[in-house]
PDB file of C-alpha atoms and ligand atoms in Angstrom:
ATOM      1  CA  UNK A   1     154.386  85.767  59.642  1.00 94.00           C
ATOM      2  CA  UNK A   2     152.224  88.450  57.569  1.00 98.00           C
ATOM      3  CA  UNK A   3     153.579  90.334  54.546  1.00 98.00           C
ATOM      4  CA  UNK A   4     152.822  93.708  52.999  1.00 99.00           C
ATOM      5  CA  UNK A   5     153.717  95.489  49.627  1.00 99.00           C
ATOM      6  CA  UNK A   6     155.728  98.877  50.116  1.00 99.00           C
ATOM      7  CA  UNK A   7     156.063 101.131  47.012  1.00 99.00           C
ATOM      8  CA  UNK A   8     158.569 104.170  47.202  1.00 99.00           C
ATOM      9  CA  UNK A   9     157.088 106.336  44.668  1.00 98.00           C
ATOM     10  CA  UNK A  10     159.027 108.193  41.636  1.00 98.00           C
ATOM     11  CA  UNK A  11     159.573 111.353  43.920  1.00 98.00           C
ATOM     12  CA  UNK A  12     161.153 109.537  46.697  1.00 98.00           C
ATOM     13  CA  UNK A  13     163.416 108.178  44.010  1.00 98.00           C
ATOM     14  CA  UNK A  14     164.077 111.635  42.669  1.00 98.00           C
ATOM     15  CA  UNK A  15     164.376 113.630  46.201  1.00 98.00           C
ATOM     16  CA  UNK A  16     166.710 110.806  47.032  1.00 98.00           C
ATOM     17  CA  UNK A  17     165.124 109.564  50.389  1.00 98.00           C
ATOM     18  CA  UNK A  18     164.980 105.848  49.286  1.00 98.00           C
ATOM     19  CA  UNK A  19     167.503 105.039  51.786  1.00 98.00           C
ATOM     20  CA  UNK A  20     166.160 107.052  54.706  1.00 98.00           C
ATOM     21  CA  UNK A  21     162.978 105.441  54.153  1.00 98.00           C
ATOM     22  CA  UNK A  22     164.070 102.254  53.907  1.00 98.00           C
ATOM     23  CA  UNK A  23     165.772 102.588  56.884  1.00 98.00           C
ATOM     24  CA  UNK A  24     162.675 103.006  59.266  1.00 98.00           C
ATOM     25  CA  UNK A  25     161.327  99.773  57.939  1.00 98.00           C
ATOM     26  CA  UNK A  26     164.974  98.240  58.968  1.00 97.00           C
ATOM     27  CA  UNK A  27     164.971  99.999  62.666  1.00 97.00           C
ATOM     28  CA  UNK A  28     160.997  99.019  63.103  1.00 97.00           C
ATOM     29  CA  UNK A  29     162.067  95.461  62.586  1.00 96.00           C
ATOM     30  CA  UNK A  30     160.641  94.456  59.497  1.00 97.00           C
ATOM     31  CA  UNK A  31     162.426  92.156  57.381  1.00 97.00           C
ATOM     32  CA  UNK A  32     162.758  92.977  53.396  1.00 98.00           C
ATOM     33  CA  UNK A  33     161.584  89.695  51.992  1.00 98.00           C
ATOM     34  CA  UNK A  34     162.141  91.447  48.281  1.00 98.00           C
ATOM     35  CA  UNK A  35     163.036  94.664  46.615  1.00 98.00           C
ATOM     36  CA  UNK A  36     163.552  96.394  43.257  1.00 98.00           C
ATOM     37  CA  UNK A  37     164.063  99.334  41.573  1.00 98.00           C
ATOM     38  CA  UNK A  38     161.356  99.653  38.703  1.00 98.00           C
ATOM     39  CA  UNK A  39     159.336 101.775  36.270  1.00 98.00           C
ATOM     40  CA  UNK A  40     156.215 100.947  36.644  1.00 98.00           C
ATOM     41  CA  UNK A  41     154.144  99.716  33.230  1.00 98.00           C
ATOM     42  CA  UNK A  42     151.198 102.111  32.672  1.00 98.00           C
ATOM     43  CA  UNK A  43     149.405  98.217  32.348  1.00 98.00           C
ATOM     44  CA  UNK A  44     150.930  97.425  35.805  1.00 98.00           C
ATOM     45  CA  UNK A  45     149.656 100.704  37.738  1.00 98.00           C
ATOM     46  CA  UNK A  46     146.208 100.489  35.915  1.00 98.00           C
ATOM     47  CA  UNK A  47     145.921  97.298  37.694  1.00 98.00           C
ATOM     48  CA  UNK A  48     147.612  98.091  40.621  1.00 98.00           C
ATOM     49  CA  UNK A  49     145.262 101.148  41.155  1.00 98.00           C
ATOM     50  CA  UNK A  50     141.981  99.472  39.524  1.00 98.00           C
ATOM     51  CA  UNK A  51     139.785 100.555  42.579  1.00 98.00           C
ATOM     52  CA  UNK A  52     140.528 104.261  41.351  1.00 98.00           C
ATOM     53  CA  UNK A  53     139.856 104.054  38.063  1.00 98.00           C
ATOM     54  CA  UNK A  54     137.354 106.859  36.890  1.00 97.00           C
ATOM     55  CA  UNK A  55     138.136 109.262  39.646  1.00 98.00           C
ATOM     56  CA  UNK A  56     139.336 112.513  39.032  1.00 98.00           C
ATOM     57  CA  UNK A  57     142.892 111.838  40.465  1.00 98.00           C
ATOM     58  CA  UNK A  58     143.184 108.745  38.309  1.00 98.00           C
ATOM     59  CA  UNK A  59     145.080 109.831  35.483  1.00 98.00           C
ATOM     60  CA  UNK A  60     147.603 112.225  37.322  1.00 98.00           C
ATOM     61  CA  UNK A  61     148.123 108.948  39.924  1.00 98.00           C
ATOM     62  CA  UNK A  62     149.107 106.597  36.432  1.00 98.00           C
ATOM     63  CA  UNK A  63     151.011 109.335  34.946  1.00 98.00           C
ATOM     64  CA  UNK A  64     152.850 110.300  38.298  1.00 98.00           C
ATOM     65  CA  UNK A  65     153.188 106.198  39.378  1.00 98.00           C
ATOM     66  CA  UNK A  66     154.715 105.414  35.877  1.00 98.00           C
ATOM     67  CA  UNK A  67     156.985 108.985  35.470  1.00 98.00           C
ATOM     68  CA  UNK A  68     160.075 107.131  36.468  1.00 98.00           C
ATOM     69  CA  UNK A  69     161.662 104.383  38.615  1.00 98.00           C
ATOM     70  CA  UNK A  70     160.069 103.746  42.075  1.00 99.00           C
ATOM     71  CA  UNK A  71     161.363 101.248  44.900  1.00 99.00           C
ATOM     72  CA  UNK A  72     158.977  98.166  45.303  1.00 99.00           C
ATOM     73  CA  UNK A  73     159.341  96.186  48.480  1.00 98.00           C
ATOM     74  CA  UNK A  74     157.479  93.356  50.349  1.00 99.00           C
ATOM     75  CA  UNK A  75     158.016  93.949  54.300  1.00 98.00           C
ATOM     76  CA  UNK A  76     157.238  91.016  56.717  1.00 98.00           C
ATOM     77  CA  UNK A  77     156.630  91.136  60.304  1.00 97.00           C
ATOM     78  CA  UNK A  78     153.726  90.783  62.885  1.00 97.00           C
ATOM     79  CA  UNK A  79     150.619  92.596  61.854  1.00 98.00           C
ATOM     80  CA  UNK A  80     152.996  93.936  58.993  1.00 98.00           C
ATOM     81  CA  UNK A  81     150.101  95.678  57.263  1.00 98.00           C
ATOM     82  CA  UNK A  82     148.506  97.476  60.097  1.00 98.00           C
ATOM     83  CA  UNK A  83     151.938  98.659  61.336  1.00 98.00           C
ATOM     84  CA  UNK A  84     153.145  99.976  57.983  1.00 98.00           C
ATOM     85  CA  UNK A  85     150.054 101.539  57.259  1.00 98.00           C
ATOM     86  CA  UNK A  86     150.405 103.223  60.530  1.00 98.00           C
ATOM     87  CA  UNK A  87     154.323 104.733  59.580  1.00 98.00           C
ATOM     88  CA  UNK A  88     152.922 105.523  56.040  1.00 98.00           C
ATOM     89  CA  UNK A  89     150.309 107.878  57.560  1.00 98.00           C
ATOM     90  CA  UNK A  90     147.105 109.318  56.067  1.00 98.00           C
ATOM     91  CA  UNK A  91     147.043 109.643  52.041  1.00 98.00           C
ATOM     92  CA  UNK A  92     146.371 113.271  52.125  1.00 98.00           C
ATOM     93  CA  UNK A  93     149.707 114.810  53.849  1.00 98.00           C
ATOM     94  CA  UNK A  94     147.951 117.365  55.356  1.00 98.00           C
ATOM     95  CA  UNK A  95     146.052 115.324  57.981  1.00 98.00           C
ATOM     96  CA  UNK A  96     148.872 112.883  58.064  1.00 98.00           C
ATOM     97  CA  UNK A  97     150.367 112.785  61.761  1.00 98.00           C
ATOM     98  CA  UNK A  98     153.802 114.046  62.162  1.00 98.00           C
ATOM     99  CA  UNK A  99     156.483 111.464  62.877  1.00 98.00           C
ATOM    100  CA  UNK A 100     154.525 109.648  59.959  1.00 98.00           C
ATOM    101  CA  UNK A 101     156.257 109.512  56.445  1.00 98.00           C
ATOM    102  CA  UNK A 102     153.571 111.230  55.114  1.00 98.00           C
ATOM    103  CA  UNK A 103     153.613 113.630  57.693  1.00 98.00           C
ATOM    104  CA  UNK A 104     157.352 113.961  57.784  1.00 98.00           C
ATOM    105  CA  UNK A 105     157.867 114.060  54.037  1.00 98.00           C
ATOM    106  CA  UNK A 106     155.210 115.552  51.945  1.00 98.00           C
ATOM    107  CA  UNK A 107     152.721 117.709  51.256  1.00 98.00           C
ATOM    108  CA  UNK A 108     150.220 117.004  48.487  1.00 97.00           C
ATOM    109  CA  UNK A 109     148.213 113.928  48.348  1.00 98.00           C
ATOM    110  CA  UNK A 110     149.392 113.454  44.594  1.00 97.00           C
ATOM    111  CA  UNK A 111     152.856 113.119  45.857  1.00 98.00           C
ATOM    112  CA  UNK A 112     152.461 111.528  48.934  1.00 98.00           C
ATOM    113  CA  UNK A 113     155.704 109.697  48.766  1.00 98.00           C
ATOM    114  CA  UNK A 114     154.710 106.189  49.527  1.00 98.00           C
ATOM    115  CA  UNK A 115     152.304 103.370  49.156  1.00 99.00           C
ATOM    116  CA  UNK A 116     151.703 100.487  51.279  1.00 99.00           C
ATOM    117  CA  UNK A 117     148.867  97.901  51.342  1.00 99.00           C
ATOM    118  CA  UNK A 118     145.544  98.498  52.990  1.00 98.00           C
ATOM    119  CA  UNK A 119     144.427  94.795  53.843  1.00 98.00           C
ATOM    120  CA  UNK A 120     145.994  91.420  53.813  1.00 98.00           C
ATOM    121  CA  UNK A 121     143.521  90.129  50.921  1.00 98.00           C
ATOM    122  CA  UNK A 122     145.496  93.711  49.252  1.00 98.00           C
ATOM    123  CA  UNK A 123     148.772  92.454  50.174  1.00 98.00           C
ATOM    124  CA  UNK A 124     148.443  89.270  48.438  1.00 98.00           C
ATOM    125  CA  UNK A 125     146.953  90.946  45.525  1.00 98.00           C
ATOM    126  CA  UNK A 126     149.605  93.491  44.855  1.00 98.00           C
ATOM    127  CA  UNK A 127     152.752  91.050  45.720  1.00 98.00           C
ATOM    128  CA  UNK A 128     151.263  88.783  43.103  1.00 98.00           C
ATOM    129  CA  UNK A 129     151.359  91.769  40.755  1.00 98.00           C
ATOM    130  CA  UNK A 130     154.885  93.023  41.368  1.00 98.00           C
ATOM    131  CA  UNK A 131     156.748  89.789  41.917  1.00 98.00           C
ATOM    132  CA  UNK A 132     157.508  86.238  40.790  1.00 98.00           C
ATOM    133  CA  UNK A 133     157.419  83.941  43.600  1.00 98.00           C
ATOM    134  CA  UNK A 134     161.159  83.328  42.710  1.00 98.00           C
ATOM    135  CA  UNK A 135     162.001  87.199  43.573  1.00 98.00           C
ATOM    136  CA  UNK A 136     160.903  86.537  46.828  1.00 98.00           C
ATOM    137  CA  UNK A 137     163.224  85.478  49.898  1.00 98.00           C
ATOM    138  CA  UNK A 138     162.338  83.289  52.880  1.00 96.00           C
ATOM    139  CA  UNK A 139     165.216  83.616  55.421  1.00 96.00           C
ATOM    140  CA  UNK A 140     165.967  84.196  59.184  1.00 94.00           C
ATOM    141  CA  UNK A 141     166.986  87.362  60.400  1.00 92.00           C
ATOM    142  CA  UNK A 142     169.445  86.643  63.449  1.00 91.00           C
ATOM    143  CA  UNK A 143     167.811  89.164  65.453  1.00 90.00           C
ATOM    144  CA  UNK A 144     164.511  87.546  65.392  1.00 87.00           C
ATOM    145  CA  UNK A 145     164.278  86.656  69.058  1.00 89.00           C
ATOM    146  CA  UNK A 146     164.813  90.101  70.414  1.00 92.00           C
ATOM    147  CA  UNK A 147     162.188  91.393  68.032  1.00 87.00           C
TER     148      UNK A 147
HETATM  149  P1  LIG B   1     146.161 105.584  50.086  1.00 57.38           P
HETATM  150  O1  LIG B   1     147.677 105.595  49.123  1.00 57.38           O
HETATM  151  O2  LIG B   1     146.735 106.464  51.459  1.00 57.38           O
HETATM  152  O3  LIG B   1     146.141 103.909  50.216  1.00 57.38           O
HETATM  153  P2  LIG B   1     144.014 105.763  48.016  1.00 57.38           P
HETATM  154  O4  LIG B   1     142.468 106.289  48.640  1.00 57.38           O
HETATM  155  O5  LIG B   1     143.953 104.011  47.997  1.00 57.38           O
HETATM  156  O6  LIG B   1     145.217 106.366  49.384  1.00 57.38           O
HETATM  157  O7  LIG B   1     144.480 106.568  46.960  1.00 57.38           O
HETATM  158  C1  LIG B   1     145.655 106.057  45.964  1.00 57.38           C
HETATM  159  C2  LIG B   1     146.732 107.036  45.683  1.00 57.38           C
HETATM  160  O8  LIG B   1     145.791 108.023  44.841  1.00 57.38           O
HETATM  161  C3  LIG B   1     147.039 107.859  47.326  1.00 57.38           C
HETATM  162  O9  LIG B   1     148.154 107.528  47.548  1.00 57.38           O
HETATM  163  C4  LIG B   1     147.381 109.211  46.294  1.00 57.38           C
HETATM  164  O10 LIG B   1     148.763 109.401  45.717  1.00 57.38           O
HETATM  165  C5  LIG B   1     146.177 109.526  45.030  1.00 57.38           C
HETATM  166  N1  LIG B   1     145.073 110.416  45.672  1.00 57.38           N
HETATM  167  C6  LIG B   1     144.090 109.666  46.501  1.00 57.38           C
HETATM  168  N2  LIG B   1     143.081 110.866  46.693  1.00 57.38           N
HETATM  169  C7  LIG B   1     143.835 111.619  45.845  1.00 57.38           C
HETATM  170  C8  LIG B   1     143.051 113.305  45.996  1.00 57.38           C
HETATM  171  O11 LIG B   1     142.040 113.610  46.178  1.00 57.38           O
HETATM  172  N3  LIG B   1     143.851 113.694  45.028  1.00 57.38           N
HETATM  173  C9  LIG B   1     145.141 113.349  44.471  1.00 57.38           C
HETATM  174  N4  LIG B   1     145.773 112.352  44.519  1.00 57.38           N
HETATM  175  C10 LIG B   1     145.057 111.420  45.281  1.00 57.38           C
HETATM  176 MG1  LIG B   2     145.289 102.580  48.882  1.00 57.38          MG
END
């Protein structure tokens, strides 16, 4: 089964929306195999966003993502990467469709609420960056045959 990494960014925690957002993934039928509340360190943030180093929004991005606790989780389902990206919506909330998380909860690209891995390769890299193997749980959901 495919896995993807999601970060509910510090503004999702501050706006008290993490429960609502986690519910959307549960309702969709995604299994949470790891989850934690943590303040991302500058070193980890720089590794996570290394592809954006040098861009004009990079400094602000690192300072925002490290500004307070985030919720980080691994979600698992068939086609998890594609499904979660479609639930998250476009990077710029102004272009995100209503019904997507960014389209429903955000207005600015810098505070777009949520991160989701953009490919299976990114998901693997990001999962290894944020979780040790013993923090990831393999278990069966009783509803699995109905999804
Ligand atoms: P993604 O999160 O949709 O994959 P990326 O292009 O990978 O988008 O950018 C990473 C993050 O950097 C975005 O989620 C957003 O918070 C921030 N970002 C991207 N482009 C801009 C911008 O033009 N202005 C401000 N922040 C941006
Ligand atoms: Mg990205």
